[in-house]
Coordinates of C-alpha atoms in Angstrom, one line a residue:
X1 CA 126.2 -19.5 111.1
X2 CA 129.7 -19.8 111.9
X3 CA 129.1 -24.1 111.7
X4 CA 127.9 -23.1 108.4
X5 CA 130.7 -21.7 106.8
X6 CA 133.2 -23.8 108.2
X7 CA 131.3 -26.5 106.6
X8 CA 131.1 -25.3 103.6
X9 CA 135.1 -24.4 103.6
X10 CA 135.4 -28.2 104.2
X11 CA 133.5 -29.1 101.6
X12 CA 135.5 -26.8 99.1
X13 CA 138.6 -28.3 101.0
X14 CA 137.4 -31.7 100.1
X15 CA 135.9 -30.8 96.6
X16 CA 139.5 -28.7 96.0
X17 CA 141.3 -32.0 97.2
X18 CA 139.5 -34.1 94.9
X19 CA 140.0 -32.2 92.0
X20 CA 143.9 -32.5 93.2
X21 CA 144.1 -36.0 93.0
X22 CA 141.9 -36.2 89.9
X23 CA 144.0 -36.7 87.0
X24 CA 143.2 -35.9 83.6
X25 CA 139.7 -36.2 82.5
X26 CA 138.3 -37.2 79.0
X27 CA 138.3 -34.2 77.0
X28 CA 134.1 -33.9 76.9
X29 CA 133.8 -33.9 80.3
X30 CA 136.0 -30.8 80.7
X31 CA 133.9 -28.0 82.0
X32 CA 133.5 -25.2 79.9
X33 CA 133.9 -22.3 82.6
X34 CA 136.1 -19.2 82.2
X35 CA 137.1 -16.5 84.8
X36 CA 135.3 -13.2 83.1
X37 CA 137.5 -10.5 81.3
X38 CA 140.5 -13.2 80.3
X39 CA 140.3 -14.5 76.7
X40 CA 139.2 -18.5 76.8
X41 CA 142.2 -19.0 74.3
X42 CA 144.7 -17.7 76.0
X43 CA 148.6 -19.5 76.1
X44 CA 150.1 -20.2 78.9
X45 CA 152.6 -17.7 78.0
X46 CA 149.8 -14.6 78.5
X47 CA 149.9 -15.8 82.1
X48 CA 153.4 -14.1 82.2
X49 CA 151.9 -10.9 82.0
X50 CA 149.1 -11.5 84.7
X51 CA 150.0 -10.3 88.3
X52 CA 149.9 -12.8 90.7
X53 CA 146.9 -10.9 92.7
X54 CA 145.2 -11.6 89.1
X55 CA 146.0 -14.8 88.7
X56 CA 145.0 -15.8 92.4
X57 CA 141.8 -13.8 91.8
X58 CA 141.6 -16.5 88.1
X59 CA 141.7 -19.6 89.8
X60 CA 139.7 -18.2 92.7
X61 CA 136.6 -17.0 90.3
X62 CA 136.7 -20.1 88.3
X63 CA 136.5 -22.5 90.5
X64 CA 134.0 -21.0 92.6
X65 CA 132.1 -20.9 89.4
X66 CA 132.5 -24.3 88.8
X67 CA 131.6 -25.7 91.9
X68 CA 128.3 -23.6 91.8
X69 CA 127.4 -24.6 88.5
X70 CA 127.7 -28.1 89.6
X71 CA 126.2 -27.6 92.8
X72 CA 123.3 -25.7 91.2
X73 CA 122.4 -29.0 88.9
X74 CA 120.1 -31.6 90.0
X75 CA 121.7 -35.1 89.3
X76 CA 119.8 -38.3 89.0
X77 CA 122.9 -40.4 88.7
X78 CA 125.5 -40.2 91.2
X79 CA 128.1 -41.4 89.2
X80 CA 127.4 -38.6 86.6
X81 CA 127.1 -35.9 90.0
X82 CA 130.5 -36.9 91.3
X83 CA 132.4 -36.6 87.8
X84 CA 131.0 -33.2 87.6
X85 CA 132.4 -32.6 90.7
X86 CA 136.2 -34.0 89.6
X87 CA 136.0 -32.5 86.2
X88 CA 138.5 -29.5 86.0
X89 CA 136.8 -26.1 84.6
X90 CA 139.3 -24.1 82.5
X91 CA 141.4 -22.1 84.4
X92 CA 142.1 -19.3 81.0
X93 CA 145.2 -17.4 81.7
X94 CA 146.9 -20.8 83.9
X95 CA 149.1 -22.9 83.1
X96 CA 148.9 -26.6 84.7
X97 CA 151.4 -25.7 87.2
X98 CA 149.8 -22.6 88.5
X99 CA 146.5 -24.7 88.6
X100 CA 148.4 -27.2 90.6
X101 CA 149.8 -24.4 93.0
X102 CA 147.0 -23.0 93.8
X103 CA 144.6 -25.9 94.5
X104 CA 147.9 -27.1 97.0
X105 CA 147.9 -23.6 98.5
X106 CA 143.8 -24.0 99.1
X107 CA 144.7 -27.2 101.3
X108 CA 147.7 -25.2 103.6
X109 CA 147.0 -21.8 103.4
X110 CA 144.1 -20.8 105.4
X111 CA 143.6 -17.3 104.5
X112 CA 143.7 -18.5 100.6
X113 CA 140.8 -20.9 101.7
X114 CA 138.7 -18.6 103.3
X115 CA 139.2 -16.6 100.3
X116 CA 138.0 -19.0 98.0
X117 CA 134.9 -20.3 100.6
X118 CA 134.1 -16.0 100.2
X119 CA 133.9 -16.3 96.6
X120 CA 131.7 -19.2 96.4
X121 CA 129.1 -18.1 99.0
X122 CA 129.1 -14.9 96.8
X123 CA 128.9 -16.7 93.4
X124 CA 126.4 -18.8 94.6
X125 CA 124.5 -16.4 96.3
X126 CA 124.7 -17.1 99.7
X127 CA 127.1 -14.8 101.3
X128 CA 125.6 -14.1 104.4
X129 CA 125.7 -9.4 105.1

């Protein structure tokens, strides 16, 4: 069990990395995921407003989201698996920056990654009780 998770916080460690070092992506391969109860639309200026427990708790949601959407799809092209994989979901309330904070904060802070392997077992449905 324990092997299990800390495989599966690699993977989001390596997954997180490679969405790091990613780049921009066309425009139509942008995932179209949004953290729940924040308005898809909203400027980067709303994020001023946002505490930072929210905005942690934004980028935590949404990626785990994303990574279990892609991880729940069956690919039959590899190519077209690991773009899903690098393709950024939209972080709504974030700004760039933040985005890049926090996927830098996933690498060094270990607490923050645990935090983020919690979510996805939990969005994905197999948090272990």
């Amino acid at each position: 069990m324990i092997r299990s998770r800390t495989l599966l916080a690699l993977a989001a460690l390596a997954v997180t990395a490679g969405l790091a070092g990613c780049g921009d992506e066309p425009a139509n391969t942008r995932a179209k995921i949004a953290a729940p109860s924040v308005a898809t639309g909203a400027s980067p200026s709303a994020s001023a407003s946002l505490t930072p427990e929210r905005l942690e708790t934004i980028y935590v949601d949404t990626t785990a989201a994303h990574l279990c959407a892609v991880q729940s799809r069956v690919y039959t092209d590899p190519g077209a698996m690991a773009d899903a994989y690098a393709s950024k979901p939209i972080y709504a309330g974030l700004t760039d920056v933040q985005v890049e904070q926090y996927q830098q904060r996933i690498i060094s802070d270990h607490e923050f990654a645990s935090r983020l392997t919690q979510q996805i077992q939990q969005t994905c449905g197999t948090a272990t009780k």
